[in-house]
Short mmCIF file of C-alpha atoms in Angstrom, two decimals:
data_model
loop_
_atom_site.label_atom_id
_atom_site.label_comp_id
_atom_site.label_asym_id
_atom_site.label_seq_id
_atom_site.Cartn_x
_atom_site.Cartn_y
_atom_site.Cartn_z
CA MET B 1 4.26 7.05 19.79
CA ALA B 2 1.48 4.61 18.89
CA LEU B 3 2.16 1.69 16.56
CA ASN B 4 -1.03 1.56 14.49
CA HIS B 5 -2.57 -1.78 13.60
CA PHE B 6 -3.17 -0.80 9.98
CA CYS B 7 -3.32 2.30 7.85
CA SER B 8 -6.67 3.77 6.82
CA SER B 9 -7.56 3.14 3.21
CA ALA B 10 -9.09 6.59 2.61
CA THR B 11 -7.93 8.09 -0.68
CA ASP B 12 -8.85 11.15 -2.71
CA GLY B 13 -10.03 11.25 -6.30
CA ARG B 14 -6.58 10.33 -7.65
CA ASN B 15 -5.95 7.45 -5.21
CA ARG B 16 -3.75 9.75 -3.20
CA GLU B 17 -3.96 8.65 0.40
CA LEU B 18 -5.73 11.17 2.66
CA VAL B 19 -4.19 9.92 5.91
CA ARG B 20 -1.83 12.31 7.72
CA HIS B 21 1.13 10.18 8.72
CA GLY B 22 2.41 11.38 12.07
CA ALA B 23 2.11 15.08 12.96
CA PRO B 24 3.85 18.19 11.62
CA PRO B 25 6.35 18.37 14.50
CA PHE B 26 7.33 14.67 13.92
CA PRO B 27 6.06 13.48 10.52
CA LEU B 28 6.47 9.73 10.96
CA ALA B 29 3.88 7.01 11.47
CA CYS B 30 4.42 3.30 12.08
CA TYR B 31 1.94 0.59 11.09
CA TRP B 32 1.89 -3.13 11.62
CA HIS B 33 -0.20 -5.52 9.61
CA ASP B 34 -1.33 -9.08 10.06
CA GLY B 35 -2.61 -11.40 7.36
CA GLU B 36 -6.08 -9.92 7.39
CA THR B 37 -5.26 -6.21 7.47
CA VAL B 38 -2.46 -6.35 4.89
CA ASN B 39 -5.13 -7.11 2.27
CA ARG B 40 -7.34 -4.15 3.21
CA VAL B 41 -5.18 -1.31 1.95
CA PRO B 42 -6.10 -0.54 -1.69
CA TRP B 43 -3.74 0.61 -4.41
CA HIS B 44 -2.68 4.10 -3.34
CA TRP B 45 0.14 6.66 -3.33
CA HIS B 46 1.25 9.48 -1.06
CA ASP B 47 3.77 12.31 -0.88
CA GLU B 48 5.68 10.63 1.93
CA LEU B 49 8.38 7.96 1.69
CA GLU B 50 7.55 4.48 2.91
CA THR B 51 9.51 1.50 4.14
CA VAL B 52 8.30 -2.08 4.47
CA LEU B 53 9.83 -4.82 6.59
CA VAL B 54 8.42 -8.34 6.74
CA LYS B 55 8.95 -10.02 10.11
CA ALA B 56 6.90 -13.19 9.54
CA GLY B 57 5.00 -14.83 6.73
CA ARG B 58 5.22 -13.98 3.03
CA VAL B 59 3.84 -10.84 1.40
CA ALA B 60 3.67 -9.86 -2.30
CA VAL B 61 4.49 -6.17 -2.70
CA PHE B 62 3.49 -4.38 -5.92
CA VAL B 63 5.03 -1.05 -6.94
CA GLU B 64 4.02 0.38 -10.34
CA GLY B 65 4.46 -2.71 -12.45
CA GLU B 66 7.02 -4.45 -10.24
CA ARG B 67 6.14 -7.39 -8.03
CA ARG B 68 8.32 -9.01 -5.41
CA GLU B 69 7.44 -11.68 -2.89
CA LEU B 70 9.06 -10.80 0.42
CA GLY B 71 9.75 -13.21 3.27
CA PRO B 72 10.99 -12.74 6.86
CA GLY B 73 13.89 -10.33 7.07
CA GLU B 74 13.21 -8.77 3.68
CA GLY B 75 11.81 -5.34 2.89
CA CYS B 76 11.76 -2.37 0.52
CA PHE B 77 11.84 1.41 0.20
CA ILE B 78 8.98 3.02 -1.76
CA ALA B 79 9.47 6.44 -3.30
CA ALA B 80 7.07 9.35 -2.91
CA GLY B 81 4.28 9.30 -5.45
CA ALA B 82 4.68 5.61 -6.34
CA LEU B 83 1.45 3.66 -6.69
CA HIS B 84 1.73 0.55 -4.51
CA ASN B 85 -0.10 -2.29 -2.79
CA ALA B 86 0.60 -5.48 -0.85
CA ARG B 87 -1.07 -8.87 -0.55
CA ARG B 88 -0.59 -11.85 1.76
CA GLU B 89 0.90 -14.94 0.14
CA GLY B 90 -0.03 -18.36 1.52
CA GLU B 91 -1.66 -19.15 4.87
CA GLU B 92 1.24 -18.41 7.24
CA PRO B 93 0.67 -15.75 9.92
CA VAL B 94 1.90 -12.35 8.69
CA ASP B 95 3.73 -9.68 10.66
CA LEU B 96 4.58 -6.68 8.48
CA HIS B 97 6.01 -3.39 9.68
CA SER B 98 5.75 -0.24 7.60
CA MET B 99 6.91 3.32 8.33
CA VAL B 100 5.63 6.33 6.40
CA PHE B 101 7.55 9.54 6.83
CA HIS B 102 7.85 12.94 5.17
CA PRO B 103 11.22 13.65 3.52
CA ARG B 104 11.74 16.71 5.74
CA LEU B 105 12.08 14.45 8.77
CA VAL B 106 15.57 13.49 7.60
CA GLY B 107 16.24 16.21 5.01
CA GLY B 108 15.28 19.35 6.85
CA SER B 109 14.91 22.30 4.48
CA VAL B 110 15.40 22.00 0.73
CA GLU B 111 18.51 24.18 1.03
CA SER B 112 20.28 21.77 3.39
CA VAL B 113 23.11 19.46 2.37
CA PHE B 114 21.02 16.54 3.60
CA TRP B 115 18.26 17.36 1.13
CA GLN B 116 20.41 18.41 -1.80
CA ASP B 117 23.04 15.65 -1.67
CA TYR B 118 21.15 12.68 -0.28
CA LEU B 119 17.38 13.06 -0.54
CA GLN B 120 17.02 14.84 -3.87
CA PRO B 121 18.56 11.99 -5.90
CA LEU B 122 15.96 9.66 -4.39
CA LEU B 123 13.09 12.09 -5.09
CA ALA B 124 14.09 12.95 -8.65
CA GLU B 125 11.60 11.98 -11.38
CA GLY B 126 14.01 9.48 -12.94
CA ALA B 127 14.85 7.76 -9.65
CA ASN B 128 13.86 4.19 -8.88
CA ARG B 129 10.28 3.92 -7.63
CA CYS B 130 11.20 1.05 -5.31
CA VAL B 131 14.38 -0.42 -3.86
CA TRP B 132 14.15 -4.02 -2.67
CA LEU B 133 16.17 -4.95 0.42
CA SER B 134 17.55 -8.38 1.33
CA GLU B 135 19.76 -9.63 4.14
CA SER B 136 22.00 -11.39 1.62
CA VAL B 137 23.51 -8.08 0.43
CA PRO B 138 25.70 -6.40 3.11
CA TRP B 139 24.60 -2.80 2.58
CA GLU B 140 20.94 -3.84 2.27
CA ARG B 141 21.24 -5.79 5.51
CA GLU B 142 22.57 -2.61 7.14
CA ALA B 143 19.58 -0.72 5.74
CA LEU B 144 17.18 -3.32 7.18
CA GLU B 145 18.91 -2.98 10.55
CA ALA B 146 18.43 0.81 10.34
CA LEU B 147 14.71 0.23 9.76
CA GLU B 148 14.58 -2.04 12.80
CA THR B 149 16.31 0.61 14.90
CA ALA B 150 13.78 3.27 13.92
CA TRP B 151 10.82 0.90 14.48
CA ARG B 152 12.06 -0.19 17.90
CA ALA B 153 12.62 3.40 19.00
CA CYS B 154 9.03 4.34 18.11
CA GLY B 155 7.66 1.25 19.84
CA GLU B 156 9.63 1.48 23.05
CA GLU B 157 9.78 5.32 23.27
CA PRO B 158 12.93 5.77 25.37
CA PRO B 159 13.89 9.36 26.19
CA GLY B 160 14.76 11.07 22.95
CA PHE B 161 13.27 8.29 20.83
CA GLU B 162 12.61 10.82 18.08
CA PHE B 163 16.34 11.25 17.59
CA LEU B 164 16.85 7.48 17.47
CA ALA B 165 14.08 7.05 14.90
CA ARG B 166 15.41 9.88 12.75
CA GLU B 167 18.92 8.46 13.05
CA GLY B 168 17.77 5.10 11.72
CA LEU B 169 15.88 6.62 8.81
CA SER B 170 18.76 9.00 8.04
CA ARG B 171 21.07 6.00 7.88
CA LEU B 172 18.65 4.34 5.48
CA VAL B 173 18.57 7.40 3.20
CA PHE B 174 22.38 7.60 3.19
CA LEU B 175 22.71 3.96 2.23
CA LEU B 176 20.09 4.23 -0.52
CA SER B 177 21.80 7.36 -1.90
CA ALA B 178 25.29 5.87 -1.69
CA HIS B 179 24.28 2.64 -3.46
CA ARG B 180 21.86 3.93 -6.05
CA PRO B 181 22.76 2.47 -9.47
CA VAL B 182 25.11 4.68 -11.46
CA GLY B 183 24.05 5.13 -15.06
CA LYS B 184 20.94 3.03 -14.64
CA LYS B 185 17.88 4.70 -16.12
CA GLY B 186 14.86 5.22 -13.96
CA PRO B 187 11.28 4.66 -15.12
CA SER B 188 10.73 5.27 -18.83
CA GLU B 189 8.38 7.96 -20.08
CA LYS B 190 5.98 5.17 -21.01
CA ALA B 191 6.05 3.75 -17.49
CA LEU B 192 5.46 7.20 -15.95
CA ARG B 193 2.58 7.78 -18.39
CA ASP B 194 1.10 4.37 -17.56
CA GLY B 195 1.37 5.27 -13.86
CA GLU B 196 -0.74 8.37 -14.36
CA ARG B 197 -3.27 6.52 -16.53
CA ILE B 198 -3.73 3.75 -14.00
CA LYS B 199 -4.37 6.31 -11.24
CA VAL B 200 -7.15 7.80 -13.33
CA MET B 201 -8.74 4.40 -14.03
CA LEU B 202 -8.47 3.23 -10.41
CA ARG B 203 -10.17 6.42 -9.34
CA PHE B 204 -12.99 5.73 -11.80
CA LEU B 205 -13.36 2.12 -10.62
CA GLN B 206 -13.53 3.10 -6.97
CA GLU B 207 -16.00 5.93 -7.55
CA HIS B 208 -18.32 3.79 -9.73
CA CYS B 209 -17.83 0.33 -8.20
CA HIS B 210 -21.56 0.13 -7.40
CA GLU B 211 -22.50 0.53 -11.07
CA GLU B 212 -22.43 -1.97 -13.93
CA LEU B 213 -18.98 -1.50 -15.44
CA THR B 214 -17.30 -2.77 -18.59
CA VAL B 215 -13.75 -2.62 -19.87
CA ALA B 216 -14.97 -0.04 -22.42
CA ARG B 217 -16.24 2.30 -19.68
CA ILE B 218 -13.06 1.89 -17.64
CA ALA B 219 -10.87 2.54 -20.69
CA GLY B 220 -12.98 5.58 -21.59
CA SER B 221 -12.34 7.19 -18.23
CA ALA B 222 -8.70 7.63 -19.28
CA ALA B 223 -9.40 8.15 -23.00
CA LEU B 224 -7.84 4.78 -23.90
CA SER B 225 -8.78 1.92 -26.17
CA GLU B 226 -9.88 -1.31 -24.51
CA SER B 227 -6.68 -3.07 -25.59
CA GLU B 228 -4.50 -0.28 -24.17
CA CYS B 229 -6.52 -0.37 -20.93
CA LEU B 230 -5.93 -4.11 -20.59
CA ARG B 231 -2.22 -3.69 -21.30
CA CYS B 232 -1.89 -0.88 -18.80
CA PHE B 233 -3.59 -2.87 -16.04
CA ARG B 234 -1.49 -5.96 -16.67
CA SER B 235 1.67 -3.89 -16.75
CA MET B 236 1.05 -1.72 -13.69
CA VAL B 237 -1.30 -3.72 -11.47
CA GLY B 238 -0.68 -7.28 -12.64
CA THR B 239 -4.28 -8.17 -13.26
CA THR B 240 -7.27 -7.25 -15.49
CA PRO B 241 -9.60 -4.33 -14.81
CA MET B 242 -12.54 -6.64 -14.11
CA GLN B 243 -10.54 -8.84 -11.74
CA TYR B 244 -9.35 -5.75 -9.88
CA LEU B 245 -12.94 -4.50 -9.71
CA LYS B 246 -14.14 -7.80 -8.26
CA GLN B 247 -11.40 -7.74 -5.60
CA PHE B 248 -12.13 -4.12 -4.74
CA ARG B 249 -15.85 -4.77 -4.39
CA VAL B 250 -15.27 -7.75 -2.10
CA GLN B 251 -12.80 -5.80 0.05
CA ARG B 252 -15.16 -2.87 0.31
CA ALA B 253 -17.98 -5.24 1.25
CA ALA B 254 -15.76 -6.84 3.93
CA GLU B 255 -15.12 -3.43 5.49
CA LEU B 256 -18.87 -2.64 5.54
CA LEU B 257 -19.69 -6.04 7.03
CA GLU B 258 -17.27 -5.38 9.85
CA THR B 259 -18.09 -1.73 10.52
CA THR B 260 -21.81 -1.32 9.84
CA GLU B 261 -25.12 -2.93 10.80
CA GLU B 262 -26.42 -2.96 7.23
CA ARG B 263 -28.02 -6.14 5.91
CA VAL B 264 -25.73 -8.44 3.98
CA ALA B 265 -27.83 -8.14 0.82
CA ASP B 266 -27.84 -4.35 1.03
CA ILE B 267 -24.08 -4.29 1.41
CA GLY B 268 -23.69 -6.55 -1.62
CA ALA B 269 -25.89 -4.26 -3.70
CA ALA B 270 -24.05 -1.16 -2.53
CA CYS B 271 -20.79 -2.71 -3.69
CA GLY B 272 -22.07 -3.59 -7.13
CA PHE B 273 -23.34 -7.14 -6.60
CA GLN B 274 -26.92 -7.16 -7.84
CA GLU B 275 -27.52 -10.85 -7.15
CA MET B 276 -27.09 -12.17 -3.61
CA SER B 277 -26.00 -15.61 -4.81
CA TYR B 278 -23.23 -14.11 -6.96
CA PHE B 279 -22.16 -11.88 -4.08
CA ALA B 280 -21.93 -14.82 -1.67
CA ARG B 281 -20.12 -17.00 -4.22
CA THR B 282 -17.59 -14.33 -5.17
CA PHE B 283 -17.01 -13.28 -1.55
CA ARG B 284 -16.41 -16.89 -0.52
CA ALA B 285 -14.01 -17.46 -3.41
CA LEU B 286 -11.83 -14.52 -2.33
CA LYS B 287 -12.28 -14.59 1.46
CA GLY B 288 -12.76 -18.29 2.13
CA ARG B 289 -16.14 -17.84 3.88
CA THR B 290 -19.57 -16.41 3.19
CA PRO B 291 -20.32 -12.73 4.02
CA SER B 292 -22.32 -13.73 7.10
CA GLN B 293 -19.55 -16.04 8.33
CA TYR B 294 -17.00 -13.29 7.77
CA ARG B 295 -19.06 -10.79 9.78
CA ALA B 296 -19.51 -13.25 12.66
CA GLU B 297 -15.81 -14.14 12.73
CA ARG B 298 -14.66 -10.54 12.74
CA ARG B 299 -17.07 -9.62 15.49
CA ALA B 300 -16.00 -12.57 17.54
CA ALA B 301 -12.35 -11.59 17.06
CA SER B 302 -13.09 -8.06 18.29
CA GLY B 303 -15.10 -9.30 21.26
CA GLU B 304 -18.53 -8.36 19.86
CA THR B 305 -21.54 -10.61 20.20
CA LYS B 306 -24.11 -8.83 18.02
CA GLY B 307 -26.16 -10.90 15.59
CA ASP B 308 -26.37 -10.34 11.84
#
């Protein structure tokens, strides 16, 4: 099966990812990210389970209010429905592998022992939204090896690779189920409520990013006060609404610079930057080069020679 360079960022009105991961007969998709593409995927969630394994570089992974910086050999398991994101840390080259798979790949039907005894505890509302994995803990190291087995099977495609991939992911699910904390409470009602609120506000930001926005408008989209909006963003996303908006606008502009022939100024305006000087300054602050330089570099990297 193909190992995709990066996952599409298309989401629906609730930031639920619209991408179909794999195909119904084999619902598993594998993605690898470098330092540039890891920053392109917006905050999102999906019904599938996801695993992350960092092979090189350092990546900050965010899952509903939790943040962990992962280095080579480290990874995590992200539960279905958890809002998450990742960002490159530092200037080192990044090689990140992620696998997104539907629970039925390893659980079969909901009546099966695999689903009832092993998957259901991981899918329950009170379960951990993310499990961090490190080579320093024996069972976590075994889980990381299971991820590597599944990834290698999909990349090399030996006869029956589907069985090998499912075997690796089944081993992962068993280890997660066997070592889930006993008596430890999952997310609080407040955290779950904040998760739903942040999905609503992110949807509003992404739908109205081209407009002039204020904290009051963003808070109003979820029927919150400004102070509660700020608290919710800091708690769940780790930044302010306006800083998130700025980052989203720049990332959206970067995608348009790379994939369209629109003028730089028009792209800036379409992404909410009414002044070209402010667009260029903000873009450079976050991307390290001007919009025109970014477009030229990305085209050169893909073998294109078109002018701006």
